[in-house]
Coordinates of C-alpha atoms in Angstrom, one line a residue:
Chain A
M27 CA -15.2 63.5 -104.2
K28 CA -15.1 61.4 -101.0
Q29 CA -18.7 62.2 -100.4
L30 CA -19.8 60.9 -103.7
P31 CA -20.2 57.2 -102.7
A32 CA -22.5 58.2 -99.9
C33 CA -24.7 60.3 -102.2
I34 CA -24.8 57.5 -104.7
A35 CA -25.8 55.1 -102.0
I36 CA -28.5 57.3 -100.7
V37 CA -29.9 58.0 -104.1
L38 CA -29.8 54.3 -104.9
C39 CA -31.6 53.4 -101.7
A40 CA -34.3 56.0 -102.3
T41 CA -34.8 54.6 -105.8
I42 CA -35.1 51.1 -104.4
T43 CA -37.5 52.3 -101.8
M44 CA -39.8 53.9 -104.4
A45 CA -39.6 50.9 -106.6
L46 CA -40.5 48.5 -103.8
T47 CA -43.3 50.7 -102.6
A48 CA -44.8 51.0 -106.1
T49 CA -44.5 47.2 -106.4
A50 CA -46.2 46.6 -103.1
E51 CA -49.0 49.0 -104.1
A52 CA -49.4 47.4 -107.4
R53 CA -49.6 44.1 -105.8
A54 CA -52.3 45.3 -103.4
D55 CA -54.2 46.6 -106.3
D56 CA -54.0 43.2 -108.0
A57 CA -56.2 41.5 -105.4
V58 CA -59.2 42.2 -103.4
R59 CA -60.5 40.3 -100.4
C60 CA -64.1 39.2 -100.6
R61 CA -66.3 37.7 -98.0
V62 CA -69.5 35.9 -98.9
S63 CA -72.1 34.9 -96.4
V64 CA -74.7 32.4 -97.6
I65 CA -77.9 33.1 -95.8
H66 CA -81.1 31.1 -95.7
A67 CA -84.1 33.4 -95.3
T68 CA -87.4 31.9 -94.3
S69 CA -90.8 33.0 -93.1
V70 CA -91.7 31.3 -89.8
D71 CA -94.1 31.9 -87.0
E72 CA -93.5 35.0 -85.0
D73 CA -92.1 33.1 -82.0
E74 CA -89.6 31.3 -84.1
A75 CA -88.4 34.3 -85.9
R76 CA -84.7 34.9 -85.3
I77 CA -81.5 36.1 -86.9
D78 CA -78.4 34.0 -86.6
P79 CA -76.0 35.7 -84.2
A80 CA -73.3 35.3 -86.8
L81 CA -75.3 37.7 -88.9
Q82 CA -75.6 40.3 -86.2
P83 CA -73.5 43.0 -88.0
I84 CA -75.8 43.0 -90.9
A85 CA -79.0 42.0 -89.1
D86 CA -80.5 45.4 -89.6
Y87 CA -79.9 45.4 -93.3
L88 CA -81.4 41.9 -93.6
R89 CA -84.4 42.9 -91.6
R90 CA -85.1 46.0 -93.5
S91 CA -84.3 44.6 -97.0
F92 CA -86.0 41.3 -96.6
G93 CA -88.1 41.6 -93.5
A94 CA -91.4 42.2 -95.4
R95 CA -91.4 38.6 -96.5
Y96 CA -88.9 36.8 -94.2
N97 CA -88.3 36.9 -90.5
A98 CA -85.7 34.1 -90.0
F99 CA -82.2 34.4 -91.3
R100 CA -79.6 31.7 -90.8
E101 CA -76.0 31.7 -92.0
L102 CA -75.5 28.4 -93.8
D103 CA -72.0 29.0 -95.0
K104 CA -69.4 31.6 -95.3
H105 CA -66.5 32.0 -97.7
S106 CA -63.5 34.2 -97.5
M107 CA -61.3 34.6 -100.6
T108 CA -58.7 36.8 -102.0
L109 CA -59.5 37.5 -105.5
A110 CA -56.5 37.9 -107.7
H111 CA -56.9 39.9 -110.9
D112 CA -58.7 38.1 -113.6
K113 CA -58.6 34.8 -111.7
K114 CA -62.0 33.4 -111.1
Q115 CA -62.7 31.7 -107.8
T116 CA -65.8 29.5 -107.4
R117 CA -67.6 28.4 -104.4
S118 CA -70.4 25.8 -104.1
L119 CA -73.7 27.0 -102.7
P120 CA -76.0 24.9 -100.6
D121 CA -78.5 24.6 -103.4
G122 CA -75.9 23.0 -105.7
R123 CA -75.3 26.1 -107.7
S124 CA -71.9 27.6 -108.1
L125 CA -70.9 31.2 -107.4
G126 CA -68.0 32.6 -109.4
L127 CA -66.3 35.8 -108.5
T128 CA -63.6 37.4 -110.5
Y129 CA -61.7 40.6 -109.6
K130 CA -61.5 42.7 -112.8
G131 CA -59.3 45.4 -111.4
R132 CA -59.6 49.0 -110.3
Q133 CA -61.7 51.7 -111.8
G134 CA -60.8 54.9 -110.0
E135 CA -61.6 54.4 -106.4
F136 CA -63.7 51.4 -107.2
R137 CA -63.1 47.7 -107.5
L138 CA -64.8 45.8 -110.3
I139 CA -66.1 42.4 -109.3
F140 CA -67.6 40.1 -111.8
M141 CA -70.2 37.7 -110.3
E142 CA -71.4 34.6 -112.0
L143 CA -74.4 32.5 -111.0
P144 CA -76.3 30.1 -113.2
H145 CA -78.1 32.3 -115.8
L146 CA -76.8 35.5 -114.4
K147 CA -73.6 37.4 -114.9
T148 CA -73.1 40.8 -113.6
T149 CA -70.3 43.2 -112.9
V150 CA -70.5 45.3 -109.8
K151 CA -68.4 48.3 -109.1
V152 CA -67.8 48.7 -105.4
R153 CA -65.7 50.7 -103.1
D154 CA -63.5 48.9 -100.5
G155 CA -65.8 47.8 -97.8
G156 CA -68.9 47.8 -100.0
L157 CA -71.6 45.4 -99.3
F158 CA -74.4 44.2 -101.6
F159 CA -76.9 41.3 -101.6
Q160 CA -77.7 38.8 -104.3
A161 CA -81.0 37.1 -103.6
G162 CA -83.8 35.3 -105.3
Q163 CA -83.0 31.6 -105.5
S164 CA -85.6 29.5 -103.7
F165 CA -84.3 27.1 -101.2
K166 CA -86.0 24.9 -98.6
G167 CA -89.1 26.9 -98.2
G168 CA -87.3 30.2 -98.4
I169 CA -84.6 31.9 -100.4
L170 CA -80.9 32.1 -100.5
I171 CA -79.3 35.4 -99.9
L172 CA -75.7 36.1 -100.7
A173 CA -74.2 38.9 -98.7
I174 CA -71.1 39.9 -100.6
H175 CA -68.6 42.2 -98.9
A176 CA -65.6 43.4 -100.8
G177 CA -62.5 44.8 -99.2
Chain B
M157 CA -22.8 56.7 -32.7
K158 CA -24.0 54.3 -35.3
C159 CA -22.5 53.6 -38.7
R160 CA -25.5 55.1 -40.5
E161 CA -25.2 58.4 -38.5
L162 CA -21.5 58.5 -39.1
N163 CA -22.0 58.0 -42.8
E164 CA -24.0 61.2 -42.9
L165 CA -21.2 63.2 -41.3
L166 CA -18.3 61.5 -43.1
G167 CA -18.1 64.1 -45.9
A168 CA -18.1 67.0 -43.5
Y169 CA -15.5 65.3 -41.3
A170 CA -13.2 64.6 -44.2
D171 CA -13.4 68.3 -45.1
G172 CA -12.7 69.3 -41.5
E173 CA -16.1 71.0 -41.2
L174 CA -17.4 69.4 -38.1
E175 CA -17.5 70.9 -34.7
K176 CA -15.1 69.6 -32.2
G177 CA -17.6 67.6 -30.2
Q178 CA -19.0 65.9 -33.3
A179 CA -15.6 65.3 -34.6
R180 CA -14.6 63.5 -31.4
E181 CA -17.6 61.3 -31.6
V182 CA -16.8 60.4 -35.2
E183 CA -13.2 59.7 -34.3
A184 CA -14.3 57.4 -31.4
H185 CA -16.5 55.5 -33.8
L186 CA -13.8 55.2 -36.5
A187 CA -11.4 53.8 -33.9
S188 CA -13.7 50.9 -33.2
C189 CA -15.2 50.4 -36.8
P190 CA -12.8 49.3 -39.6
G191 CA -15.6 49.6 -42.2
C192 CA -16.2 53.2 -41.5
A193 CA -12.5 53.9 -41.3
Q194 CA -12.2 52.5 -44.8
A195 CA -15.1 54.6 -46.0
L196 CA -13.3 57.6 -44.6
S197 CA -10.2 56.7 -46.6
R198 CA -12.3 56.5 -49.8
Q199 CA -13.9 59.8 -49.0
R200 CA -10.6 61.5 -48.5
A201 CA -9.2 60.1 -51.7
L202 CA -12.2 61.4 -53.7
S203 CA -11.9 64.8 -52.1
G204 CA -8.2 64.9 -53.0
S205 CA -8.9 64.0 -56.6
L206 CA -11.6 66.7 -56.8
R207 CA -9.4 69.2 -55.3
E208 CA -6.5 68.4 -57.6
A209 CA -8.7 68.6 -60.6
I210 CA -10.9 71.6 -59.9
L211 CA -10.1 73.6 -56.8
E212 CA -6.4 73.8 -57.1
P213 CA -6.4 75.2 -60.7
A214 CA -9.0 77.7 -59.7
E215 CA -7.0 78.7 -56.6
R216 CA -3.9 79.0 -58.8
A217 CA -5.7 81.1 -61.3
A218 CA -7.0 83.3 -58.5
A219 CA -3.5 83.6 -57.0
E220 CA -2.1 84.5 -60.4
G221 CA -4.8 87.0 -61.1
R222 CA -6.1 85.1 -64.1
F223 CA -9.8 85.4 -63.1
D224 CA -10.2 88.3 -65.4
T225 CA -9.2 86.2 -68.4
I226 CA -11.4 83.4 -67.4
W227 CA -14.4 85.7 -66.9
A228 CA -13.8 87.3 -70.3
N229 CA -13.9 83.9 -72.0
V230 CA -17.1 83.1 -70.2
E231 CA -18.7 86.4 -71.2
S232 CA -17.7 85.9 -74.8
A233 CA -19.1 82.4 -74.8
I234 CA -22.4 83.7 -73.4
A235 CA -22.6 86.5 -75.9
A236 CA -21.9 84.3 -79.0
P237 CA -25.0 82.6 -80.4
P238 CA -25.0 78.8 -80.2
P239 CA -24.0 77.1 -83.5
S240 CA -27.0 76.0 -85.6
L241 CA -27.7 72.4 -86.3
G242 CA -26.3 72.7 -89.8
E243 CA -23.1 74.3 -88.5
R244 CA -22.8 71.5 -85.9
L245 CA -23.4 68.9 -88.6
V246 CA -20.8 70.4 -90.9
A247 CA -18.3 70.6 -88.0
W248 CA -19.0 67.1 -87.1
W249 CA -18.7 65.9 -90.7
S250 CA -15.5 67.9 -91.3
A251 CA -13.9 66.7 -88.0
G252 CA -14.2 63.0 -88.7
R253 CA -14.7 62.8 -92.5
S254 CA -11.6 60.8 -93.2
A255 CA -12.4 58.3 -90.5
R256 CA -16.0 58.0 -91.6
S257 CA -15.6 58.2 -95.3
R258 CA -15.1 54.5 -95.6
W259 CA -18.2 53.5 -93.6
A260 CA -20.7 56.2 -94.1
P261 CA -22.1 55.0 -97.5
A262 CA -22.4 51.5 -96.2
L263 CA -24.1 52.5 -93.0
A264 CA -26.5 54.8 -94.9
A265 CA -27.3 52.1 -97.4
A266 CA -27.8 49.6 -94.7
A267 CA -30.1 51.9 -92.7
V268 CA -32.2 52.7 -95.7
L269 CA -32.3 49.1 -96.8
V270 CA -33.5 48.0 -93.4
V271 CA -36.3 50.5 -93.5
V272 CA -37.2 49.5 -97.1
A273 CA -37.2 45.8 -96.3
G274 CA -39.4 46.4 -93.3
L275 CA -41.9 48.4 -95.3
W276 CA -41.9 46.0 -98.2
A277 CA -42.4 43.0 -96.0
A278 CA -45.2 44.6 -94.1
R279 CA -47.0 45.8 -97.2
S280 CA -46.6 42.8 -99.4
G281 CA -47.2 40.1 -96.7
V282 CA -44.0 38.3 -97.7
F283 CA -43.8 36.5 -94.4
A284 CA -47.3 35.2 -94.7
P285 CA -48.7 32.2 -96.6
E286 CA -50.4 33.1 -99.8
G287 CA -53.8 32.6 -101.4
D288 CA -57.1 31.6 -99.9
R289 CA -55.5 29.7 -97.1
L290 CA -54.2 33.0 -95.8
A291 CA -57.5 34.7 -96.2
D292 CA -59.4 31.9 -94.6
A293 CA -57.0 31.6 -91.8
L294 CA -57.3 35.3 -91.1
T295 CA -61.0 35.6 -91.5
T296 CA -62.1 32.4 -89.7
E297 CA -61.0 34.0 -86.5
L298 CA -63.0 37.1 -87.2
P299 CA -66.8 37.5 -87.1
P300 CA -68.1 38.2 -90.6
F301 CA -68.3 41.8 -91.5
A302 CA -66.7 42.7 -88.3
A303 CA -65.1 46.0 -89.4
P304 CA -67.5 48.7 -89.9
R305 CA -66.5 51.3 -92.4
L306 CA -68.1 54.6 -92.0
S307 CA -68.2 57.1 -94.7
D308 CA -68.6 60.8 -94.0
E309 CA -69.4 61.4 -97.6
P310 CA -72.7 63.1 -98.3
V311 CA -75.6 61.0 -99.3
S312 CA -76.3 61.3 -103.0
V313 CA -79.6 61.0 -104.7
A314 CA -80.7 57.4 -105.2
R315 CA -82.8 56.0 -108.0
E316 CA -85.0 53.0 -108.0
T317 CA -85.8 50.3 -110.5
S318 CA -88.4 47.8 -110.4
G319 CA -89.7 44.9 -112.6
D320 CA -87.5 44.2 -115.5
E321 CA -85.8 47.5 -115.5
V322 CA -82.2 47.5 -114.6
S323 CA -80.1 50.5 -115.3
P324 CA -76.5 49.7 -115.8
G325 CA -74.5 52.1 -113.8
L326 CA -77.4 52.7 -111.4
P327 CA -75.9 54.7 -108.7
T328 CA -76.8 54.1 -105.1
P329 CA -76.0 56.4 -102.4
R330 CA -72.8 56.7 -100.6
R331 CA -74.0 56.0 -97.1
R332 CA -73.0 56.1 -93.6
G333 CA -73.6 52.9 -91.8
P334 CA -75.1 52.9 -88.4
E335 CA -72.6 52.7 -85.6
G336 CA -71.4 49.1 -85.0
M337 CA -72.7 47.9 -88.4
V338 CA -71.2 47.6 -91.8
A339 CA -71.5 50.7 -93.7
V340 CA -72.7 50.3 -97.2
N341 CA -70.4 52.1 -99.5
E342 CA -71.2 53.2 -103.0
V343 CA -72.1 50.3 -105.2
F344 CA -72.8 50.4 -108.9
I345 CA -74.2 47.6 -111.1
V346 CA -71.9 48.1 -114.1
D347 CA -73.6 45.6 -116.4
Y348 CA -75.5 42.4 -116.3
E349 CA -76.4 39.5 -118.5
V350 CA -79.3 37.3 -117.7
E351 CA -80.1 34.2 -119.6
R352 CA -83.3 33.3 -117.8
G353 CA -85.5 35.0 -115.3
T354 CA -85.6 38.6 -114.3
V355 CA -83.0 40.8 -112.7
I356 CA -84.2 43.5 -110.3
V357 CA -81.8 45.9 -108.7
E358 CA -83.6 46.9 -105.6
H359 CA -82.9 50.0 -103.7
N360 CA -85.3 52.0 -101.8
P361 CA -84.4 55.7 -101.8
E362 CA -86.3 56.1 -98.6
E363 CA -83.9 53.8 -97.0
P364 CA -80.6 55.3 -98.1
N365 CA -78.6 53.3 -95.6
M366 CA -79.6 50.0 -97.1
P367 CA -77.4 47.9 -99.4
V368 CA -78.3 47.2 -103.0
V369 CA -80.1 43.9 -103.6
V370 CA -79.5 42.2 -106.9
W371 CA -82.5 40.0 -107.2
H372 CA -82.5 37.2 -109.8
L373 CA -86.0 35.9 -110.1
F374 CA -87.9 33.4 -112.1
N375 CA -91.5 34.2 -112.9
G376 CA -91.1 37.5 -111.1
D377 CA -91.5 35.9 -107.7
E378 CA -88.6 34.7 -105.7
Q379 CA -90.9 32.5 -103.6
N380 CA -91.8 30.5 -106.6
G381 CA -88.5 30.8 -108.3
G382 CA -86.0 28.3 -109.3
E383 CA -85.1 26.8 -112.6
E384 CA -87.6 24.0 -112.3
S385 CA -90.5 26.5 -112.3
I386 CA -89.7 28.0 -115.7

């Protein structure tokens, strides 16, 4: 009987551990970090062609995805945000538009991200660390590219 | 003779193990050096204690013919297997149970709680500021897309759409990013809704390591795009 309090204490602590761990995991699932790089792509003379050093990690992707038409890429702005579940965050873009991103929760191993731009709404399912581009809006002789990196 | 040399001989001198010539040199030095004489006193006291504690009982046992008993005990100890961890724990627990019974639950609870609190704090970021300010603070110090994520998953078959065709759920390959670059993980366009213009989900299956591009175009040409051109 004297050992009973110790057993109860250990069981209680184990229960608390599991509960807190589950809570922490649920909390981690309730948000996703998102980084958006706003890029201005233009077509310039060969000797002026360059890629902003800030874009170096994705330079190859830019070159290969957009290089047929554009040879200069400059990062105009970047945004980092933690998207809480169902809470939309908006960021202003250099062309006056507004980008809205909402985390819609998990679907298996994926994160659902709802992206809103004027006249366009889309839901993207992406794994942690996934990267995709949104492009097409003309801006100052070129286009704007949004590089959206989730996780 | 110098003090350092004497120090090396002091133990042997105290035990009477030096030759006569060396012993005389030591004695001559001790007569003129109070420090070494004091060291000798300490050495003798230590030797006396050791003798009293160890040697004399052994000598008495030998004198009384008890070595047989001692050796029998040693043999039996060698022959017996050492107690297992469980047996030792049980013995330890039984030996001090009454003394520990009051504190053991509290100590166990405290230890587990400390671990739990540490885990919880680390995982939930309870000590950090919240919201975008945190994310901004963390990421402004980092270059964008700094952490490459490489996937070892096999590349799946990709499909391509063009023009106005957009397939909801269009799969793109799970890809391995080049070293030092951001890997492009699997991305699906679940659905879309376009009020104006054209949406093209671009992916070139010949470039499986490239990210998806969600184009939103007006008049089908991004160069001439923009709402004003509609």
